[in-house]
Short mmCIF file of C-alpha atoms and ligand atoms in Angstrom, two decimals:
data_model
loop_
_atom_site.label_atom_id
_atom_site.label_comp_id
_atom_site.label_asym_id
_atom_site.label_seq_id
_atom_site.Cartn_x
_atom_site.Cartn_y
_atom_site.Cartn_z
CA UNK O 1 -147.05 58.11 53.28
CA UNK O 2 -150.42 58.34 52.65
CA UNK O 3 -150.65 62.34 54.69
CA UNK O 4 -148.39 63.54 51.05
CA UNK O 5 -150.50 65.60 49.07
CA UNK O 6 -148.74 66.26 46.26
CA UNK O 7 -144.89 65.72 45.17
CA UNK O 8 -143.55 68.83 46.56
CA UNK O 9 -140.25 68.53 48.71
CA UNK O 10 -142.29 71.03 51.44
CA UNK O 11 -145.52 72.03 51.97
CA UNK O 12 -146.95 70.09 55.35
CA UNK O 13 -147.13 72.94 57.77
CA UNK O 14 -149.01 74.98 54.64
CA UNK O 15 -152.77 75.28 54.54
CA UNK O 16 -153.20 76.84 50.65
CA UNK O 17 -150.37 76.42 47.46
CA UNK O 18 -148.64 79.27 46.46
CA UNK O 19 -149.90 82.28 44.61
CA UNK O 20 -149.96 81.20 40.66
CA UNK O 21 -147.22 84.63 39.69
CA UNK O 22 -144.99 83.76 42.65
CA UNK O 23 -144.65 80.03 42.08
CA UNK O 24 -143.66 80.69 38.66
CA UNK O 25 -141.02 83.55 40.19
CA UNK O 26 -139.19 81.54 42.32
CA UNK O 27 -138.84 78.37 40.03
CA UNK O 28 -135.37 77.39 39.28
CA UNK O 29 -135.71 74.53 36.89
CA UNK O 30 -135.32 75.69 33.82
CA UNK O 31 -131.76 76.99 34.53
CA UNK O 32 -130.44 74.65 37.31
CA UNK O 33 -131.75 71.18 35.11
CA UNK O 34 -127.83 71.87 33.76
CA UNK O 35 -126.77 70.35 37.22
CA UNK O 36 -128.73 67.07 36.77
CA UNK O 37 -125.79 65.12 36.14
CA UNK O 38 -123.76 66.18 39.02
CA UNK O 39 -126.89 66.23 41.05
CA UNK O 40 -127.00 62.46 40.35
CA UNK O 41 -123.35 61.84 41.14
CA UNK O 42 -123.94 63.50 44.21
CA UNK O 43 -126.96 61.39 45.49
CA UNK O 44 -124.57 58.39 44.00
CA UNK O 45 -121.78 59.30 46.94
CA UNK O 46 -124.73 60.54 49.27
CA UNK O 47 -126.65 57.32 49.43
CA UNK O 48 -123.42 55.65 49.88
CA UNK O 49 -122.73 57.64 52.96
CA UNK O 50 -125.61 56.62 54.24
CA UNK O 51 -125.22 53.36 54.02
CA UNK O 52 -122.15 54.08 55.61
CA UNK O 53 -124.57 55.80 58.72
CA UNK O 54 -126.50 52.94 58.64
CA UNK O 55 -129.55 54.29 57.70
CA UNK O 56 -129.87 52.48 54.15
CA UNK O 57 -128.74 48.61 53.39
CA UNK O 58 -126.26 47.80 50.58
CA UNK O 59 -129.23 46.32 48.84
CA UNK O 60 -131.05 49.67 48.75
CA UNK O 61 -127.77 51.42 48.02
CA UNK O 62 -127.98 49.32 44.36
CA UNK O 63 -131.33 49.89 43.85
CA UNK O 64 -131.01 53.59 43.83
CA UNK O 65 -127.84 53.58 41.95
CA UNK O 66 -129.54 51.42 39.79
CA UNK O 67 -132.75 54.16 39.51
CA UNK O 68 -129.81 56.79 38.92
CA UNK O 69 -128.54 55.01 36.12
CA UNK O 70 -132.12 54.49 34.61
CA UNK O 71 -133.06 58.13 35.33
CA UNK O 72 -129.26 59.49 33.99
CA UNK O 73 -130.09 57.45 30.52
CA UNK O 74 -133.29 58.91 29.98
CA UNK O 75 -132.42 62.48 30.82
CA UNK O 76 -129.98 61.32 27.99
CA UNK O 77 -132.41 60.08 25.42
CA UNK O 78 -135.18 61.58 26.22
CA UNK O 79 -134.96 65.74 26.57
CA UNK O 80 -138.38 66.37 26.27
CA UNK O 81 -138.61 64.07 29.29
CA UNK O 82 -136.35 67.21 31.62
CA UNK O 83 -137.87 70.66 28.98
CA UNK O 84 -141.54 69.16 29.61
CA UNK O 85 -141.57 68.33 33.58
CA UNK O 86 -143.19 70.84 36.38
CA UNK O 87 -140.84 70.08 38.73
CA UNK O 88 -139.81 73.16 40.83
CA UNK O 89 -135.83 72.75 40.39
CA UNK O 90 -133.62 69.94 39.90
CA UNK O 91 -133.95 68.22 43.68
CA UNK O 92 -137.19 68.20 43.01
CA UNK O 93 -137.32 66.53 39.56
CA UNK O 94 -134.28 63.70 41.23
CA UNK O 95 -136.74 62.94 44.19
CA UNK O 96 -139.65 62.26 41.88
CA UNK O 97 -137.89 60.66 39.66
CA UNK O 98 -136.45 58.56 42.16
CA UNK O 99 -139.90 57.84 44.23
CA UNK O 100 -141.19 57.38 40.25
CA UNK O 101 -138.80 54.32 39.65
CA UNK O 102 -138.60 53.29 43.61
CA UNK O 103 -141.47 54.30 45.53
CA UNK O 104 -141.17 54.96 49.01
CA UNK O 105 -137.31 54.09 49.27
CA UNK O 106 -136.97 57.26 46.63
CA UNK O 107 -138.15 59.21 50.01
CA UNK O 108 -135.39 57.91 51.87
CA UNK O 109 -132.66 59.79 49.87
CA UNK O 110 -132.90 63.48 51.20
CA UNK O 111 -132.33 61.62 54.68
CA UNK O 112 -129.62 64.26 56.51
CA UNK O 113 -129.34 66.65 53.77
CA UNK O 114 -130.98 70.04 52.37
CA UNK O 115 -131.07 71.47 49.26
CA UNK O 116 -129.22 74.23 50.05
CA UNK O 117 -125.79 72.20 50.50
CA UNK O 118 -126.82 70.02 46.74
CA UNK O 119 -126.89 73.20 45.12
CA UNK O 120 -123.92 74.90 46.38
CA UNK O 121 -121.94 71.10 45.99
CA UNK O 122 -123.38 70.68 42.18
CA UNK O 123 -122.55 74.18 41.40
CA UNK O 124 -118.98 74.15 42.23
CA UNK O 125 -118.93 70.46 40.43
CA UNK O 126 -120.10 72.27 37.17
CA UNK O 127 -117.53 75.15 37.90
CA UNK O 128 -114.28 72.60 38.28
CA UNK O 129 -115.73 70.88 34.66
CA UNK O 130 -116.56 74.32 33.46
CA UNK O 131 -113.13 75.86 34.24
CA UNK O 132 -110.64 72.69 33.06
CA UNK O 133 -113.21 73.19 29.08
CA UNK O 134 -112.53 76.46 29.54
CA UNK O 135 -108.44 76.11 29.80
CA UNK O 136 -108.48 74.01 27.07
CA UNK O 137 -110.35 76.44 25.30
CA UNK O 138 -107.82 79.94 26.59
CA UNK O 139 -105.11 77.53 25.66
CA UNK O 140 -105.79 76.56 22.25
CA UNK O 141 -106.58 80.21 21.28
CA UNK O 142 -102.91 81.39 22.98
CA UNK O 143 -101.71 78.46 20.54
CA UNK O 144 -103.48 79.80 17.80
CA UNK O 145 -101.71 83.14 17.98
CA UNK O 146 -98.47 81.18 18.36
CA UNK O 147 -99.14 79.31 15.45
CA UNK O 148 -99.76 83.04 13.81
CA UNK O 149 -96.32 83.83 15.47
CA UNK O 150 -94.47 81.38 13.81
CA UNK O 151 -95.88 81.84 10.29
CA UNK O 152 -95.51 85.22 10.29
CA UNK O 153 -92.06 85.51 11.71
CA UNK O 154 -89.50 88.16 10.38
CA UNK O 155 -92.63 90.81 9.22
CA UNK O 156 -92.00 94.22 10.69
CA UNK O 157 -94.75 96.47 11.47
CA UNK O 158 -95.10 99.84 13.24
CA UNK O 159 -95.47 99.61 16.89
CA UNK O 160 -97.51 102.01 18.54
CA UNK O 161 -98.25 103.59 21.62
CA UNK O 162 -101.18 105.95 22.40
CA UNK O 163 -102.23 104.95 18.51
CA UNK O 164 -99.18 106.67 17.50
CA UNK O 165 -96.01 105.24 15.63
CA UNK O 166 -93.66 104.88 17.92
CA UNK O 167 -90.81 102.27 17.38
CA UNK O 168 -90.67 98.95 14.64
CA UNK O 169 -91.78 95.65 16.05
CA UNK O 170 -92.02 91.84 14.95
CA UNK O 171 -95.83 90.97 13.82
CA UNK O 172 -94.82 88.10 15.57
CA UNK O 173 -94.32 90.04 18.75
CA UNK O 174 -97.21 91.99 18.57
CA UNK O 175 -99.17 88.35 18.36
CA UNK O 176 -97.63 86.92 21.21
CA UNK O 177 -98.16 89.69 23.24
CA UNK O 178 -102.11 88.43 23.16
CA UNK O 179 -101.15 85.19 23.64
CA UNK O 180 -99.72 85.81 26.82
CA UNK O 181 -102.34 87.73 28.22
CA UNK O 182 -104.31 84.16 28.09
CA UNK O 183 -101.69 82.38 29.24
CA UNK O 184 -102.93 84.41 32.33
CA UNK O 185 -106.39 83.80 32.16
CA UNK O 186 -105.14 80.08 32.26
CA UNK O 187 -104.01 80.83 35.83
CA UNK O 188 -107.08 82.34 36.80
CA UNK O 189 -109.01 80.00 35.80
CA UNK O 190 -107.36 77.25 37.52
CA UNK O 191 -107.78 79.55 40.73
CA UNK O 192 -111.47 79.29 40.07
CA UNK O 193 -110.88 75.78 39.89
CA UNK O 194 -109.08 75.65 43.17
CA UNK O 195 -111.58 77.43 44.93
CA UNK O 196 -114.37 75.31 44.27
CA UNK O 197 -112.92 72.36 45.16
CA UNK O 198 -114.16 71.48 48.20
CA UNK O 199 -117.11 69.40 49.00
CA UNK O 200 -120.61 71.08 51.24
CA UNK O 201 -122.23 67.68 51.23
CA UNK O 202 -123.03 67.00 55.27
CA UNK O 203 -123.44 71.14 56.01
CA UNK O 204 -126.88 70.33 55.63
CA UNK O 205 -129.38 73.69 55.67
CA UNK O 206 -126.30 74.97 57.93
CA UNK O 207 -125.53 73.54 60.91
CA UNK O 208 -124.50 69.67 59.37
CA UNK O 209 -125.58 66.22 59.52
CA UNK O 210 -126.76 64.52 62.67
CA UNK O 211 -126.26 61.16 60.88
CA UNK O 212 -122.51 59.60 60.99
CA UNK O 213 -121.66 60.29 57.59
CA UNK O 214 -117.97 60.20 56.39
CA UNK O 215 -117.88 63.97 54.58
CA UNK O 216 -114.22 62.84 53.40
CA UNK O 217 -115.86 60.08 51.76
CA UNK O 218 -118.15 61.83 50.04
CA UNK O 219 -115.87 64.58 48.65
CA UNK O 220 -113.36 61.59 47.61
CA UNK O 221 -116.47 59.78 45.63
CA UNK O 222 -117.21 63.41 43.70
CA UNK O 223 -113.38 64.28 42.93
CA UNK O 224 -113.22 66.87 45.31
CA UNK O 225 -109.58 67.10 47.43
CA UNK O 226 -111.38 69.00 50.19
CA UNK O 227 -114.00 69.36 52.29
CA UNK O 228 -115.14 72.67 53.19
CA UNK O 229 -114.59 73.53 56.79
CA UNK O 230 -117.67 75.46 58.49
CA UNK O 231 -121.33 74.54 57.48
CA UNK O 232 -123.02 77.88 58.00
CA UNK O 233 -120.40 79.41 55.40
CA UNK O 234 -120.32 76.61 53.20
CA UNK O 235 -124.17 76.64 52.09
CA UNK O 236 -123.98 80.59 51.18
CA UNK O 237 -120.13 80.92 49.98
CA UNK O 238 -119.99 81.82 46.17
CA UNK O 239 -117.09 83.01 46.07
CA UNK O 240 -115.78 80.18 43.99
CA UNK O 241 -118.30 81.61 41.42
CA UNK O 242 -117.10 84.54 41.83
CA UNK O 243 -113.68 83.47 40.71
CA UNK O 244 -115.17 81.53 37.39
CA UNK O 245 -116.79 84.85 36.51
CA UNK O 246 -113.73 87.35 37.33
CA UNK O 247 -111.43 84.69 35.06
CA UNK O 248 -114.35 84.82 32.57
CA UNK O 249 -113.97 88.92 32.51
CA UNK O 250 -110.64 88.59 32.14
CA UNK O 251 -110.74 86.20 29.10
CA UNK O 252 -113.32 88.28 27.59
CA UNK O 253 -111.38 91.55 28.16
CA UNK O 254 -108.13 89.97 26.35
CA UNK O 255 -110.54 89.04 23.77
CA UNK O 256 -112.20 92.34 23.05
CA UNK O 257 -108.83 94.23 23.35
CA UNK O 258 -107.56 91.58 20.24
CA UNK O 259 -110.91 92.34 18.70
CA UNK O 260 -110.36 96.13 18.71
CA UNK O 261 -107.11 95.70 17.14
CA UNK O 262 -107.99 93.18 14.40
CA UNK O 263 -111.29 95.56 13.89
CA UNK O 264 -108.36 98.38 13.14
CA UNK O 265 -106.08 96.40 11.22
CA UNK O 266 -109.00 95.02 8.63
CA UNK O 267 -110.22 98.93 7.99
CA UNK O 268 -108.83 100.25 5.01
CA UNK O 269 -106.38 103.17 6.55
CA UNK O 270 -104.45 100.30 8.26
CA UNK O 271 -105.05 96.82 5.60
CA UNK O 272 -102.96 95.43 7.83
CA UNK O 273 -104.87 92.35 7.97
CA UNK O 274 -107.34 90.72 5.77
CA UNK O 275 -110.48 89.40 7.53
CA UNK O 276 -111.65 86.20 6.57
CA UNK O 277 -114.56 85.77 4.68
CA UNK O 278 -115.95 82.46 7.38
CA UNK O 279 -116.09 85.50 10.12
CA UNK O 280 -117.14 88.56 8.03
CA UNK O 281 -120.53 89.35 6.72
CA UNK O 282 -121.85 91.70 4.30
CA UNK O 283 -124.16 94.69 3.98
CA UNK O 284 -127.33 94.91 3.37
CA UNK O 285 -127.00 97.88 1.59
CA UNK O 286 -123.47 98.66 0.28
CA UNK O 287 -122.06 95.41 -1.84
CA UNK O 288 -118.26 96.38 -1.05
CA UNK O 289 -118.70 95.68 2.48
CA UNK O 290 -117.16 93.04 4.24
CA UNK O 291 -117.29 93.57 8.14
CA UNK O 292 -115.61 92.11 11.18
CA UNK O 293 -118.56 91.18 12.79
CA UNK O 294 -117.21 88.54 14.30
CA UNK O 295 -114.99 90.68 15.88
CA UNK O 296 -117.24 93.47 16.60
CA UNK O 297 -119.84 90.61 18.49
CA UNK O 298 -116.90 89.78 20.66
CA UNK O 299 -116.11 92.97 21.74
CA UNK O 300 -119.45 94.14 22.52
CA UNK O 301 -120.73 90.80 24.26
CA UNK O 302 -117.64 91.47 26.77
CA UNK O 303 -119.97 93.92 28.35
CA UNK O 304 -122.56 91.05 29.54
CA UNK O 305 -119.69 89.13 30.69
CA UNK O 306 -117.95 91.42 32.84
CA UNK O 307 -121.71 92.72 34.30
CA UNK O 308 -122.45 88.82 35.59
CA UNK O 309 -119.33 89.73 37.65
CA UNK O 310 -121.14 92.88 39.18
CA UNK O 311 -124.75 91.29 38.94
CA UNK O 312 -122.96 88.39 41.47
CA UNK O 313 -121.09 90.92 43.76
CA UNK O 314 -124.17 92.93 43.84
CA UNK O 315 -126.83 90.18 44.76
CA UNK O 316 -124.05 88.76 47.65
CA UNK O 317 -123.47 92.39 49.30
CA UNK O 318 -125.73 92.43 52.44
CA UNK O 319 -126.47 89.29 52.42
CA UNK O 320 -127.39 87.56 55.76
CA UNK O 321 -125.09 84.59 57.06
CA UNK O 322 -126.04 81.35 56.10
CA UNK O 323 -128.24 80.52 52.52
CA UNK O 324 -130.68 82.98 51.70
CA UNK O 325 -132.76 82.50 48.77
CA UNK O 326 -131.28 85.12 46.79
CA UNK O 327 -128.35 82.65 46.08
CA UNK O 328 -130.70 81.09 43.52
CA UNK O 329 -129.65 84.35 41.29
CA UNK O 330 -126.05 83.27 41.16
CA UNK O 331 -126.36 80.68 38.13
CA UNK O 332 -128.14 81.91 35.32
CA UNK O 333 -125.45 84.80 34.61
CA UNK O 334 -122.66 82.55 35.12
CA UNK O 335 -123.88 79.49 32.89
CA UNK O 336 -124.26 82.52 30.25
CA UNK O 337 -120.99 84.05 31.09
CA UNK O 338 -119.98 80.24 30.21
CA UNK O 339 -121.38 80.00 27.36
CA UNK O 340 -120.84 83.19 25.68
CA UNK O 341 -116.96 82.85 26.19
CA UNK O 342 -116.81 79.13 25.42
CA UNK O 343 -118.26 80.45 21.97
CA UNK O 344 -115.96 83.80 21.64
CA UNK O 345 -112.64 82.03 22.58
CA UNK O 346 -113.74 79.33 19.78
CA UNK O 347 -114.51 81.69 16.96
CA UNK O 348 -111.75 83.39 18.08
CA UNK O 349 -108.89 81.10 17.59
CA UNK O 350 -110.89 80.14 13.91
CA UNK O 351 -110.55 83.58 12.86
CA UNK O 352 -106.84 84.46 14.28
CA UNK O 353 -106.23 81.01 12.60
CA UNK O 354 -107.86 81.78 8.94
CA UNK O 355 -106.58 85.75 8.95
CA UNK O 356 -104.11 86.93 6.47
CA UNK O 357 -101.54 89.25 7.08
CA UNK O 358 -100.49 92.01 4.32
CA UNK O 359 -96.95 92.01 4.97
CA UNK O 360 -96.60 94.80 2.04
CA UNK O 361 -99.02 97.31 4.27
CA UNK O 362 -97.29 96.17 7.60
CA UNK O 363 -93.38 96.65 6.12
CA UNK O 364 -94.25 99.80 4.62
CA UNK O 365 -95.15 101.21 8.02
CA UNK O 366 -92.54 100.14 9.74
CA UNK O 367 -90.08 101.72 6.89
CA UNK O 368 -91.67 104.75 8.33
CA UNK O 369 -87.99 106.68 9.45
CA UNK O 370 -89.82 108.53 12.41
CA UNK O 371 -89.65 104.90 13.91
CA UNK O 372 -86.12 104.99 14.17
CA UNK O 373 -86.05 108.26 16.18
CA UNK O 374 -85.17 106.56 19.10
CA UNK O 375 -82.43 104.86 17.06
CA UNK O 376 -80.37 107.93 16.70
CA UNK O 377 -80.55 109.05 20.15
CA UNK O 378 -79.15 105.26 20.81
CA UNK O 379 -76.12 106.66 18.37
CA UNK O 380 -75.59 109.45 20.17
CA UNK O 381 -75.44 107.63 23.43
CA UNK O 382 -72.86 104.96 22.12
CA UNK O 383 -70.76 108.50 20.89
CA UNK O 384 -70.45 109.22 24.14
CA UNK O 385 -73.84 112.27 24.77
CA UNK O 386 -75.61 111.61 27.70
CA UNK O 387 -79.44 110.33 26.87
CA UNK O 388 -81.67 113.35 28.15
CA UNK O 389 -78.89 115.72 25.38
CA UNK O 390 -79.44 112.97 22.51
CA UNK O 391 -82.96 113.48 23.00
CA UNK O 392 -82.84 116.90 22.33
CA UNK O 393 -80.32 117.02 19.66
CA UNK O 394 -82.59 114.37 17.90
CA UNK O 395 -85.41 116.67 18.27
CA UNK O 396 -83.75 119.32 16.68
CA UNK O 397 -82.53 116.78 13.85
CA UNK O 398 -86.55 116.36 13.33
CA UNK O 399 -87.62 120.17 13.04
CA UNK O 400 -84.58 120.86 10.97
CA UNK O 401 -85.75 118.13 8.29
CA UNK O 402 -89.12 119.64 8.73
CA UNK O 403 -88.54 122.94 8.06
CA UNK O 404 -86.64 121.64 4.60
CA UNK O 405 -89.93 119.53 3.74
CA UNK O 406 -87.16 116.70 3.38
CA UNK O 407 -87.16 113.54 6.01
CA UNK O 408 -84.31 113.79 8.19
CA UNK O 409 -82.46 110.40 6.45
CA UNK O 410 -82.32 112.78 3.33
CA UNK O 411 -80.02 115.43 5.77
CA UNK O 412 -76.45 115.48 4.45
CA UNK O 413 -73.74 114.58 7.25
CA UNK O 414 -72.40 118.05 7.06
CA UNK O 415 -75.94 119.26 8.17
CA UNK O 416 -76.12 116.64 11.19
CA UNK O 417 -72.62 117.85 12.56
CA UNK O 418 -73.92 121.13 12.80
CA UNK O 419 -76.16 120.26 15.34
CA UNK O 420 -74.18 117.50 16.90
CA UNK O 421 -69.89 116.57 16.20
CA UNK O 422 -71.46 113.58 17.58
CA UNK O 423 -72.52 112.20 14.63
CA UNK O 424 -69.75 110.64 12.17
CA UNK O 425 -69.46 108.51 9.15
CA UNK O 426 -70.62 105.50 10.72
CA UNK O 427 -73.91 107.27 11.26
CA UNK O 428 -76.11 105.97 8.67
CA UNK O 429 -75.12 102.68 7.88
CA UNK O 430 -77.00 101.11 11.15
CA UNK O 431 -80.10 103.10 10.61
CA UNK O 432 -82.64 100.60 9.39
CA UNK O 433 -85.57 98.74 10.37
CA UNK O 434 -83.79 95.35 10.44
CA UNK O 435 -80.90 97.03 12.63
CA UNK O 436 -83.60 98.40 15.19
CA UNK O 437 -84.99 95.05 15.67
CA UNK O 438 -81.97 93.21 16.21
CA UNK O 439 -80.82 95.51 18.78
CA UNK O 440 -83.94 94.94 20.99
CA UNK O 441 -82.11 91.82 21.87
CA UNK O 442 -83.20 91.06 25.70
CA UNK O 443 -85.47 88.44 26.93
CA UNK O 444 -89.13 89.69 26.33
CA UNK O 445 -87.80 92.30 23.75
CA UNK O 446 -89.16 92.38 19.96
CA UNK O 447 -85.51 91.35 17.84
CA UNK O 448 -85.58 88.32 16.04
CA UNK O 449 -83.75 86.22 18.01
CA UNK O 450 -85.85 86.95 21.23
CA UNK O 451 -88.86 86.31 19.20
CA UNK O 452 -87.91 83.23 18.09
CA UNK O 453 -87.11 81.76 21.83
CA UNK O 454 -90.39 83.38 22.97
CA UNK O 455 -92.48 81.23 20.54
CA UNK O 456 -90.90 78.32 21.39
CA UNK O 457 -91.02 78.95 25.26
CA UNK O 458 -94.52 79.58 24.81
CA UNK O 459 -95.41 76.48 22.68
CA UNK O 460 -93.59 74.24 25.21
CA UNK O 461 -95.36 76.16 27.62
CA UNK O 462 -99.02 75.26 26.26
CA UNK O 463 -97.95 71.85 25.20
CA UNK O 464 -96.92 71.02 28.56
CA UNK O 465 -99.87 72.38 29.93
CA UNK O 466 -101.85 70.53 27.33
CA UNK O 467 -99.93 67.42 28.97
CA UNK O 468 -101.63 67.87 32.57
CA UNK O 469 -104.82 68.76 31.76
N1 LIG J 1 -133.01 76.68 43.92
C1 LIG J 1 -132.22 76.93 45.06
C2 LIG J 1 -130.92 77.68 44.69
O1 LIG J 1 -130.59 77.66 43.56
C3 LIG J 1 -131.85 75.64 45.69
C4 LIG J 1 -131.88 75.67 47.18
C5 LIG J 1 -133.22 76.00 47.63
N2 LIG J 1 -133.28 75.99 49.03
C6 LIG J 1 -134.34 76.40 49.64
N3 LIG J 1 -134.31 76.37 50.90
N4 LIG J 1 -135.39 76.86 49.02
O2 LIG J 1 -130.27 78.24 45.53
#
């Protein structure tokens, strides 16, 4: 004991300490102290393996668990304890800390192991935790918009495609049709889940442990149902955090996509929507503003999410088998990528909760008669013309209205059987908004009744969901 010079987990076979820039470079502390706690939980299950191996007694088994406990409670009450230390990352701050509260026997702990398996086995602890918050999260914002669903339900509005109107729709649909693109993200993210879970403890560096530890054991003591199966790729696989980020994207690219929409919907050519005043703020300048910056923010911070994907992807391409140092680069855009979304899908769900709807705006678009275009050519189909003819005929409809400066409703029956016999008495009494959203009536489709069985389907979904998590 008495050759250490210092603390440091290496350093024997050096003769001078590392240049002052590069230490500082390839520190890790400051980002990877967020895996102390399942850093401790893993030396919990690791010391108990080696007991198992026979290398420590029961006794010292306690007393370290006991030091863990200790050290645990003041990373807990004490912050400035973690934010002040020089440790070089969070191994390093355990071992002292252990050696701190149980001299030499803290040296025992890294018996059979490397830091290279810890890190890897604490990162895809904190992706399993940070995935299951995160499904809460995805979850309680689909049930927000369901919750919008239900409230809303029976408002029309114009449905577009390519911006343009193109056929009426329920509100309601229109707001489940975000919620369901989470509902997806919920299934990613469990992948992510699923792919972390499997324990590296006893890969060692990369080739495993030459002491008789029980790997099953370990994984069993962590809540892991695996173990992973070949030590070389289980110190330098991240795919798992690859996963967590591409569900992240995806949550933050159903999020900007409902941003971009409720942006459009608050601006005063749609007033669709009202934005409420928690997530707007004002102008510096012009006193009538109220913006959707809350909106805007999420939108435009979907860019850093979806470039932690790429900044991964990029720093694995080439990369050597086995651990390589660049690994180190993998957690600092992913426990932002966390962040960031655990904050959007939050303020999120506040603001679809608190919005207002102006059903007035929305039903006046959807009274819109080009809307119901479609709806003729339907008529013309149940008179017997073939579709691609209906088309047509309704086309001409159109351009005749036009060229009157009338809208084509206005066009006496007379006028209509020019261009088609087709059309008869009945014509005009079916032509409505309420008529064109009952007849959407198939599973998935926008009438009423659909609508109503999709809410509830998707409620029991979430709520079910809500059950097993
Ligand atoms: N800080 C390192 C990382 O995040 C931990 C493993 C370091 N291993 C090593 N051989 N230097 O990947």
């Amino acid at each position: 004991m008495s050759e250490r010079k210092d603390d440091k987990l290496w350093g024997g076979r050096f003769d001078r300490g590392p240049d002052r820039v590069f230490d500082e470079f390839q520190r890790s502390f400051s980002f990877d102290c967020r895996l102390l706690p399942y850093e401790l939980a893993v030396n919990r299950a690791w010391t108990r393996a080696l007991e198992g191996a026979g290398i420590l007694t029961a006794a010292e088994v306690e007393q370290v668990h006991n030091a863990l406990d200790r050290i645990d409670d003041q990373i807990q009450t004490n912050p400035d304890w973690v934010a002040k230390s020089d440790a070089e990352d969070l191994h390093h701050f355990t071992e002292k800390a252990l050696v701190e509260e149980l001299g030499p026997l803290g040296w025992k702990v890294h018996t059979g192991r490397s830091r290279n398996e810890l890190v890897a086995t604490d990162f895809r602890l904190y992706v399993m935790e940070s995935s299951a918050a995160m499904q809460r999260r995805a979850a309680a914002l689909a049930g927000a918009l369901a919750d919008q669903a239900q409230a809303q339900f029976g408002v029309p509005m114009a449905g577009m495609t390519h911006m343009q109107h193109a056929q009426p729709i329920l509100l309601s649909h229109f707001l489940l049709a975000h919620a369901e693109a989470f509902t997806r993200d919920l299934a990613r993210l469990r992948h992510a889940a699923e792919s972390a879970d499997a324990c590296v403890m006893g890969s060692g560096a990369l080739s495993g442990c030459s002491f008789a530890i029980d790997r099953q054991a370990i994984a069993r003591e962590l809540g892991f149902s695996r173990i992973t199966a070949n030590s070389l790729d289980a110190v330098s696989d991240r795919d798992f955090a690859l996963d967590y980020l591409f569900a992240l994207g995806g949550i933050a690219t159903h999020l900007s996509r409902l941003a971009e929409d409720s942006v459009l919907f608050a601006s005063q050519e749609f007033a669709y929507a009202i934005l409420p005043d928690e997530y707007a703020t004002g102008s510096s300048l012009m006193p009538q503003k109220k913006n959707p910056d809350a909106w805007e923010l999420i939108r435009g911070k979907t860019g850093r999410i979806t470039a932690a994907l790429f900044a991964l992807f990029t720093t694995l391409k080439g990369l050597p088998t086995s651990y390589q140092r660049d690994l180190q680069e993998d957690k600092e855009p992913l426990f932002a990528a966390h962040d960031q979304v655990a904050a959007m899908t939050e303020i999120a769900a506040g603001a679809i909760r608190a919005t207002r709807f102006n059903e007035e705006r929305l039903r006046a678009a959807a009274a819109n008669p080009a809307l119901l275009a479609t709806e003729v050519a339907d008529y013309l189909v149940h008179k017997g013309v073939p579709f691609r003819q209906a088309h047509d005929l309704v086309g001409k409809v159109l351009r005749e209205a036009e060229r009157r400066g009338i809208s084509w409703t206005a066009l006496p029956l007379e006028e209509l059987q020019k261009i088609s016999p087709a059309f008869a008495a009945d014509f005009s009494k079916g032509l409505n908004v309420e008529a064109a959203l009952a007849a959407k009536n198939v599973p998935g489709g926008t009438s009423p009744e659909a609508v109503r069985a999709a809410i509830i389907e998707l409620q029991n979904r979430l709520s079910k969901r809500g059950a097993s998590a």
